[in-house]
Short mmCIF file of C-alpha atoms and ligand atoms in Angstrom, two decimals:
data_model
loop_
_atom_site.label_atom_id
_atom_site.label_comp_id
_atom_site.label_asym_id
_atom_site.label_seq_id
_atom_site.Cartn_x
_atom_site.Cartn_y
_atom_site.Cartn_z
CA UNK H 1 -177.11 -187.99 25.37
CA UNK H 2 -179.05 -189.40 22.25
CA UNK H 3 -176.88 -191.90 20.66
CA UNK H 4 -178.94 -195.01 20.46
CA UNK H 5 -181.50 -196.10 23.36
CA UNK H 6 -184.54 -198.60 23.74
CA UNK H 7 -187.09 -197.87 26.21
CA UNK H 8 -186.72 -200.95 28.22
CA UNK H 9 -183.35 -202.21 28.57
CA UNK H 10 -184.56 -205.93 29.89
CA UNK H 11 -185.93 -206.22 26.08
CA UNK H 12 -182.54 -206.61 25.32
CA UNK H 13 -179.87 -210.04 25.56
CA UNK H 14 -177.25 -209.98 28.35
CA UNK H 15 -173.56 -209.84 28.19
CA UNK H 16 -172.60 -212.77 29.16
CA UNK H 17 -170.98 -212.73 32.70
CA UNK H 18 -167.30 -213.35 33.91
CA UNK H 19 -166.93 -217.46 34.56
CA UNK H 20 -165.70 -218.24 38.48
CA UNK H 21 -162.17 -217.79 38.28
CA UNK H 22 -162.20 -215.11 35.75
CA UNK H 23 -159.68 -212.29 36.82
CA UNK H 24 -161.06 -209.01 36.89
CA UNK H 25 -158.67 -206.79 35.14
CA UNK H 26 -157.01 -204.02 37.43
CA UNK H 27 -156.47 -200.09 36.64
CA UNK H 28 -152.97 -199.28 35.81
CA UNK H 29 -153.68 -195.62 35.46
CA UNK H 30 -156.38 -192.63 34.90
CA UNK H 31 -155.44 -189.51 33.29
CA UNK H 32 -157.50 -186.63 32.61
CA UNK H 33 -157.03 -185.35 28.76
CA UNK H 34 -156.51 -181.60 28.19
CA UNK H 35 -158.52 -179.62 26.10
CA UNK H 36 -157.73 -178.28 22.37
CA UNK H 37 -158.61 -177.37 19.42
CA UNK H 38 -159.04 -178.99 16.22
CA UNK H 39 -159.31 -178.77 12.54
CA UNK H 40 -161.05 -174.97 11.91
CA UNK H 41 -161.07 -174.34 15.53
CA UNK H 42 -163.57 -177.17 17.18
CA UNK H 43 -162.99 -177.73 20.74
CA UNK H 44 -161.62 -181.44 21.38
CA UNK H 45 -160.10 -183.15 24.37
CA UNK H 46 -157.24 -185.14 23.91
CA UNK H 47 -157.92 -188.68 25.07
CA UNK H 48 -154.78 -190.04 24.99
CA UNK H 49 -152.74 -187.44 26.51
CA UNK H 50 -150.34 -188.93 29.03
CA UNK H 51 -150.75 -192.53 28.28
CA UNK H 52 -147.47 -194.95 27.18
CA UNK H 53 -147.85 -195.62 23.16
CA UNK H 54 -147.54 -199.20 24.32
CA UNK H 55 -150.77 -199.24 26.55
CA UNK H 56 -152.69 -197.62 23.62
CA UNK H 57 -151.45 -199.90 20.65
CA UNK H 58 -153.27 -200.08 18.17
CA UNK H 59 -154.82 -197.23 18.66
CA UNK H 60 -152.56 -193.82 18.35
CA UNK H 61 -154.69 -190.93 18.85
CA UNK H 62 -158.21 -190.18 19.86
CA UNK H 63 -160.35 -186.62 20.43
CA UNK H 64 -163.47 -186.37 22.45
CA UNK H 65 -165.41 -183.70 19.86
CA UNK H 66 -167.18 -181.35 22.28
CA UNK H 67 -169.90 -181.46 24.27
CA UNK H 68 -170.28 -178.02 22.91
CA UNK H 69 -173.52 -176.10 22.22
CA UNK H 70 -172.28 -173.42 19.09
CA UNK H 71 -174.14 -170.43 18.52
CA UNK H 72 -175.58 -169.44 15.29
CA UNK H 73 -172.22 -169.39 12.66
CA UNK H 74 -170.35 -171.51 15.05
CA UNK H 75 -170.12 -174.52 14.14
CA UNK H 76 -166.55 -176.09 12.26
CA UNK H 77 -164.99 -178.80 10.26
CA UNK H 78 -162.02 -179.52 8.52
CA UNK H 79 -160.72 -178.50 5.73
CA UNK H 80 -159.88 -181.27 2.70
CA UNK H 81 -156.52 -183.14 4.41
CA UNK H 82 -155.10 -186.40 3.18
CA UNK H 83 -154.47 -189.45 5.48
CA UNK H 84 -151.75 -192.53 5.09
CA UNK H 85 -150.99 -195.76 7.33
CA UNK H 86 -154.05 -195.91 9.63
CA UNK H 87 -157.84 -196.00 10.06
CA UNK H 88 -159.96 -192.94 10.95
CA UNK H 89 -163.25 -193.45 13.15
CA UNK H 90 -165.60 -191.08 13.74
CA UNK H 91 -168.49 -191.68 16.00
CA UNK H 92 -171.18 -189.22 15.87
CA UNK H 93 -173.22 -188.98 19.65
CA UNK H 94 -174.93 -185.54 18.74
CA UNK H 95 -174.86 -183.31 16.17
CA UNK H 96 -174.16 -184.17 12.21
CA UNK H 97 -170.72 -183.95 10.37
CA UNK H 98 -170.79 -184.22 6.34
CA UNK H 99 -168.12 -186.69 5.19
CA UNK H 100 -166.76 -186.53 1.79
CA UNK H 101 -163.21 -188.44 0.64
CA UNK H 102 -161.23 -189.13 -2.26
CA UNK H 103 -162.90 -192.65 -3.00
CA UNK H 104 -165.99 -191.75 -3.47
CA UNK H 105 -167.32 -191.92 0.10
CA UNK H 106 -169.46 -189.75 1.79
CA UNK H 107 -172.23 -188.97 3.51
CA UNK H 108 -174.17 -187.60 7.05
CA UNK H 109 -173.15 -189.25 10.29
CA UNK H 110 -175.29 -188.15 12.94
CA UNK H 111 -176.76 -189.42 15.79
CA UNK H 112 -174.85 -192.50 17.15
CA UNK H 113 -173.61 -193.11 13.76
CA UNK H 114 -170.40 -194.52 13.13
CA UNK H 115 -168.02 -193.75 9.60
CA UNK H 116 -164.84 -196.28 9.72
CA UNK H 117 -162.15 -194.58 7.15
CA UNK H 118 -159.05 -196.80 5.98
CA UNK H 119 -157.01 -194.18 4.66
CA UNK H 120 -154.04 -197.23 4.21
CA UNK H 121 -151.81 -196.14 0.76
CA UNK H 122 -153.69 -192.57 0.99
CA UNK H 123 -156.92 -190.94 1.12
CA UNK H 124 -158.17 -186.91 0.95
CA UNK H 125 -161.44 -186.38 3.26
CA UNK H 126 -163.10 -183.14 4.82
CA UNK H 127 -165.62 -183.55 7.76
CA UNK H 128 -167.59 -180.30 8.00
CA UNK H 129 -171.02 -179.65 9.69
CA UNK H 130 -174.18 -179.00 7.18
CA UNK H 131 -174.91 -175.65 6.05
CA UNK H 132 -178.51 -175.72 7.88
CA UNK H 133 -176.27 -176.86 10.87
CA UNK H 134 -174.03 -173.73 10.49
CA UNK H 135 -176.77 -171.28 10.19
CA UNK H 136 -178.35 -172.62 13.34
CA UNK H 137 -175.77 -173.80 15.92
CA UNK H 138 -177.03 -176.68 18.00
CA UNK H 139 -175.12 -179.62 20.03
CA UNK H 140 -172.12 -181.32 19.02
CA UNK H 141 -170.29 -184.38 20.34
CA UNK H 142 -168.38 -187.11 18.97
CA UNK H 143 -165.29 -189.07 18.66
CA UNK H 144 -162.71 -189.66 16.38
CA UNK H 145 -159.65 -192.52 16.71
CA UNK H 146 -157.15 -193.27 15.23
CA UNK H 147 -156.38 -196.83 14.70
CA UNK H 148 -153.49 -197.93 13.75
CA UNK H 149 -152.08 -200.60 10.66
CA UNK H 150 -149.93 -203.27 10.75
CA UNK H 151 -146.91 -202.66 8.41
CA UNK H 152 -148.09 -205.57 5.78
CA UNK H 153 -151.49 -203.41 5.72
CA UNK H 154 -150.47 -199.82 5.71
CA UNK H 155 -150.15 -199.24 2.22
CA UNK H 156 -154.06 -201.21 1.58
CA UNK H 157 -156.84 -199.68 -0.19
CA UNK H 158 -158.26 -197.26 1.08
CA UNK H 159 -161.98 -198.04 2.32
CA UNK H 160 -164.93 -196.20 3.77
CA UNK H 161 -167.70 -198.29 5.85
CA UNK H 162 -170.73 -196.45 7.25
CA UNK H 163 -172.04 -197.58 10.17
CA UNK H 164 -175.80 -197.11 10.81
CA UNK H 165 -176.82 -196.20 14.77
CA UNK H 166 -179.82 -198.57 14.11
CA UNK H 167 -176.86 -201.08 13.15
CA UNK H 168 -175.35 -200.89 16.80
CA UNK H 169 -175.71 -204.48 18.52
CA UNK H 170 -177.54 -203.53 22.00
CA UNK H 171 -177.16 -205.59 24.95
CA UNK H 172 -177.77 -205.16 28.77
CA UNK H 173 -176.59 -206.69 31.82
CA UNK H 174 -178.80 -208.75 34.27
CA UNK H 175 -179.70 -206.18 36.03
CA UNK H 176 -181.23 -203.89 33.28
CA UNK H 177 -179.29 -201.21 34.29
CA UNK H 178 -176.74 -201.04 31.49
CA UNK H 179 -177.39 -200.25 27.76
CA UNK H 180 -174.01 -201.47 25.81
CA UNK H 181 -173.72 -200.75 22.61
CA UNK H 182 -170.98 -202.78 20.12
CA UNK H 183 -170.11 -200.95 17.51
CA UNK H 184 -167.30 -202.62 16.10
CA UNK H 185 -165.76 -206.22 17.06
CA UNK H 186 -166.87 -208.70 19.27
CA UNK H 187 -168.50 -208.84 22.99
CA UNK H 188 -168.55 -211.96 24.81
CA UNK H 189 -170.78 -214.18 21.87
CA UNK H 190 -172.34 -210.40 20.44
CA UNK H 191 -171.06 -209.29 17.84
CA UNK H 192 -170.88 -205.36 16.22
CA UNK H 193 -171.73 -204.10 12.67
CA UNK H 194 -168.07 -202.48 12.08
CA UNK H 195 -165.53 -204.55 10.12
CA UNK H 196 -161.49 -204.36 11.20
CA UNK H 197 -158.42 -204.97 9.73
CA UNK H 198 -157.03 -206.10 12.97
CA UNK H 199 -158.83 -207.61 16.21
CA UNK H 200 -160.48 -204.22 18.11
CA UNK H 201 -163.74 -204.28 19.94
CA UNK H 202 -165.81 -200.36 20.79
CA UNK H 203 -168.33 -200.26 22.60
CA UNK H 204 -170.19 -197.61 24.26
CA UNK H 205 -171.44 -198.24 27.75
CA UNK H 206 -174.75 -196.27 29.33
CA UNK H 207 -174.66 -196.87 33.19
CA UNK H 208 -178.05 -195.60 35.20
CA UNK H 209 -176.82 -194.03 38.31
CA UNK H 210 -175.71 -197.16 41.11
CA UNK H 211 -175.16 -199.53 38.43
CA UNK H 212 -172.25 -201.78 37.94
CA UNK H 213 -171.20 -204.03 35.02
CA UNK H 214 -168.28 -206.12 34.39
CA UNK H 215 -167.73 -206.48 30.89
CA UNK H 216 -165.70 -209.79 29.42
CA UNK H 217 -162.41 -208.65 27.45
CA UNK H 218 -160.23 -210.61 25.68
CA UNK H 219 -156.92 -211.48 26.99
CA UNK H 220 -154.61 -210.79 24.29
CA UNK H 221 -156.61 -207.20 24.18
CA UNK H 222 -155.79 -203.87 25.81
CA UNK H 223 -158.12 -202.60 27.28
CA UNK H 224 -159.25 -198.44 27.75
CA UNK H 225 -162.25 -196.96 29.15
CA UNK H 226 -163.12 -193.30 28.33
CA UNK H 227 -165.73 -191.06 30.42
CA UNK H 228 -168.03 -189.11 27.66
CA UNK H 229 -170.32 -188.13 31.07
CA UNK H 230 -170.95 -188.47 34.02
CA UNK H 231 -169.45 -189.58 37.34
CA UNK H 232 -168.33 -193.37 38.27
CA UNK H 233 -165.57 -195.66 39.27
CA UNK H 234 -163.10 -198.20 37.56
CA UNK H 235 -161.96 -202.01 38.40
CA UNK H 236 -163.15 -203.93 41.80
CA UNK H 237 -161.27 -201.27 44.15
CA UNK H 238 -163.32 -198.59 42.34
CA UNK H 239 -161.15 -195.63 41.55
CA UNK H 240 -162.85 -192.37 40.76
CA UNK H 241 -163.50 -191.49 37.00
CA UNK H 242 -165.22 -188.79 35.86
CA UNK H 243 -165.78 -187.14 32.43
CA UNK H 244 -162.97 -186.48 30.32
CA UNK H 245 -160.75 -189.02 32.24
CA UNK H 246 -159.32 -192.32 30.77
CA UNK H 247 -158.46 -195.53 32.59
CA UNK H 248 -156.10 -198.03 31.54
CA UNK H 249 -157.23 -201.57 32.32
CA UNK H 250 -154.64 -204.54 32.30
CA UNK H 251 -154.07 -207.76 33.64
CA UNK H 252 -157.63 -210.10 32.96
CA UNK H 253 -160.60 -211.33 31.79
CA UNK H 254 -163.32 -208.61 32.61
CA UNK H 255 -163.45 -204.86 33.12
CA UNK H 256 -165.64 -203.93 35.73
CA UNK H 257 -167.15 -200.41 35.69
CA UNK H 258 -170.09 -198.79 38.19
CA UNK H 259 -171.93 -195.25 37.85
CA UNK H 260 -172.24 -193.36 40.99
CA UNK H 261 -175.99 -193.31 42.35
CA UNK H 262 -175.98 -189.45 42.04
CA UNK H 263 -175.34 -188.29 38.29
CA UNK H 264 -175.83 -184.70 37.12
CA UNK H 265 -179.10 -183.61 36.25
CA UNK H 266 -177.93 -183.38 32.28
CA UNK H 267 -176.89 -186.48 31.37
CA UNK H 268 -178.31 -188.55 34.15
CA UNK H 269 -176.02 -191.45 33.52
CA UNK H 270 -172.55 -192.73 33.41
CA UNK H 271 -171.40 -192.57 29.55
CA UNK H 272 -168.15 -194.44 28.93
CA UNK H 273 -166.46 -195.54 25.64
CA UNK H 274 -164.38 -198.72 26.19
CA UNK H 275 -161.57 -199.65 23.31
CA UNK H 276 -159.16 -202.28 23.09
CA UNK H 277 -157.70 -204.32 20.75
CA UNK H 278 -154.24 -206.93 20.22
CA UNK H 279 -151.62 -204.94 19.93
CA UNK H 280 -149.39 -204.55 17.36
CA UNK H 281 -145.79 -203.90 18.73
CA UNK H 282 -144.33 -202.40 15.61
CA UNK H 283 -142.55 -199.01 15.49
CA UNK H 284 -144.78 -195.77 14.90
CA UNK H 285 -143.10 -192.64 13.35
CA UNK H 286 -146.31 -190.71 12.99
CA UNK H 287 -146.37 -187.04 11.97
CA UNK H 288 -149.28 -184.70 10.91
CA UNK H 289 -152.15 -186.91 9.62
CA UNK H 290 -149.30 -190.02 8.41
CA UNK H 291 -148.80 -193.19 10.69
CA UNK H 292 -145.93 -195.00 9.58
CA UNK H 293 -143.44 -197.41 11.08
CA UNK H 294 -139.98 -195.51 9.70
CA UNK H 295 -138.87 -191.94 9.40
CA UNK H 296 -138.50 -192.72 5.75
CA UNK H 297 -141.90 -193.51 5.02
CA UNK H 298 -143.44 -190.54 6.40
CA UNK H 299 -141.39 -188.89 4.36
CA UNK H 300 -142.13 -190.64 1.26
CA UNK H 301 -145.57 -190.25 2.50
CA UNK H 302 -144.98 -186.31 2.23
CA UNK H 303 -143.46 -186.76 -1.43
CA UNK H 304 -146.38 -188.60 -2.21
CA UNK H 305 -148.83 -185.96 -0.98
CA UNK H 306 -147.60 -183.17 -2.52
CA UNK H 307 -146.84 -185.26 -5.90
CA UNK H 308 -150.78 -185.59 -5.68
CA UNK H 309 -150.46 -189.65 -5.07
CA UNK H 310 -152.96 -189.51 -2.12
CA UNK H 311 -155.60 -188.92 -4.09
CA UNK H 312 -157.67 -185.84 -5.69
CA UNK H 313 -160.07 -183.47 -4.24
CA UNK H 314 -163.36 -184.69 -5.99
CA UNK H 315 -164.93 -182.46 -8.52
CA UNK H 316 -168.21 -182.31 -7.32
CA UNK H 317 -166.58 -181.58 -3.56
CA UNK H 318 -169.03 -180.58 -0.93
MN1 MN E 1 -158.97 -186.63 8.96
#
């Protein structure tokens, strides 16, 4: 799994470790998301599938992209589809997707590259793999969350941030064992290159087979770790994860994660995607691609749509 990597993980600074009397936080549940398919037909899971609204706040939806390997003519995108009330994040492991919106945003994420949408009042975007990429099939895997807006920020300008892989703050743990990579928020005293409306720290966690990290997470934080690949275990009474399975982590100041000492021969190491971020307890009515507190606002958000007040498919439109 490419994302970013450095040849020698001691290179890198440590996470700093849990203080004595720091609580490790405990697993409150794992589910294992179904699979589906999205936008022109690309195969997703569905992270979230199973989990209370309240243990995922602020986040509201998220899709694993593949792993898949397309064949020549395979690959898919969406079509152009407008967005209101939330953020859209898409994190590129493998593969490319073209981004194009109504703002004037746009470009290739790739690699372990990161694009951070605020659709807030309303945004039109398509996501669609390159031509070359079409013609040729190849390996795609990514993810793409949904994170939620307060009610004073839902109706904000729409924004578009791209996030370089080579942007990614890299740490380790003190064994060398780990690769972490913060992509958004904050980490202990690290910091990552993505800017949020609300508190929310991603990260992406790399564990060589045997290791075990425990990562410091803020209190006021939920807390959700997400197997990409690979085999492992969750919390200090280590409950079985594996890929596409999510844990919810409550209750402390660290979440502790280890990768079991035999991985398969593919990816070789335990890939997890850990999210949280402070809640924020408001009503969702969400529908389609809106995320709104009231009934009445996704409608209006409809009315708005169709009305053309979510913006306008650009003329030069990829
Ligand atoms: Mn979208």
């Amino acid at each position: 799994m490419p994302a970013v990597t450095v040849e020698n993980p001691l290179e890198l600074p440590r996470v700093v470790v849990p203080l004595a009397g720091d609580r490790a936080r405990r697993v409150k549940s794992i589910t294992t998301a179904p699979r589906g398919l999205e936008g022109e037909g690309f195969p997703v899971r569905r992270a979230f599938a199973g989990v209370d609204l309240a243990d995922l706040d602020p986040f509201v939806h998220m899709d694993q992209m593949g792993e898949v390997d397309y064949g020549p003519g395979e690959p898919k995108g969406t079509p152009w589809h407008p967005h209101r009330g939330f953020e859209t994040v898409t994190y590129m492991i493998e593969g490319t997707f073209l981004h194009q919106d109504s703002i004037g945003g746009g470009g290739v994420i790739q690699n372990g590259a990161t694009q951070w949408m605020t659709a807030g009042a309303g945004i039109l975007h398509i996501e669609r793999p390159p031509d070359a990429l079409i013609d040729s099939g190849g390996l795609f895997h990514g993810i793409q969350l949904w994170v939620n807006l307060p009610s004073r920020l839902k109706m904000t300008n729409p924004r578009y941030q791209d996030i370089e892989a080579g942007a990614v703050t890299l740490l380790t743990n003190d064994a060398g064992d780990a690769i972490i990579r913060v992509i958004a928020g904050s980490l202990g005293d690290a910091g990552g290159p993505g800017s949020t409306h609300t508190p929310i720290t991603i990260v992406h966690v790399s564990l060589m087979p045997g290791a075990q990290l425990a990562l410091p997470w803020p209190g006021a934080y939920n807390a959700l770790s997400y197997v990409l690949a690979g085999q492992g275990s969750v919390g200090m009474d280590r409950h079985a994860i594996g890929e596409g399975q999510m844990a919810v982590h409550v209750d402390g100041d660290f979440v502790v994660l280890s990768a079991n000492e035999t991985q398969d021969s593919r990816t070789q190491a335990l890939e997890v995607l850990i999210l949280g971020g402070e809640p924020i307890r408001e009503p969702v009515a969400a529908y389609g691609p809106f995320v709104m507190n009231t009934r009445a606002e996704l409608q209006q958000a409809f009315e708005d749509y169709q009305a053309g007040r979510l913006g306008q498919i650009p003329a030069d439109h990829i």
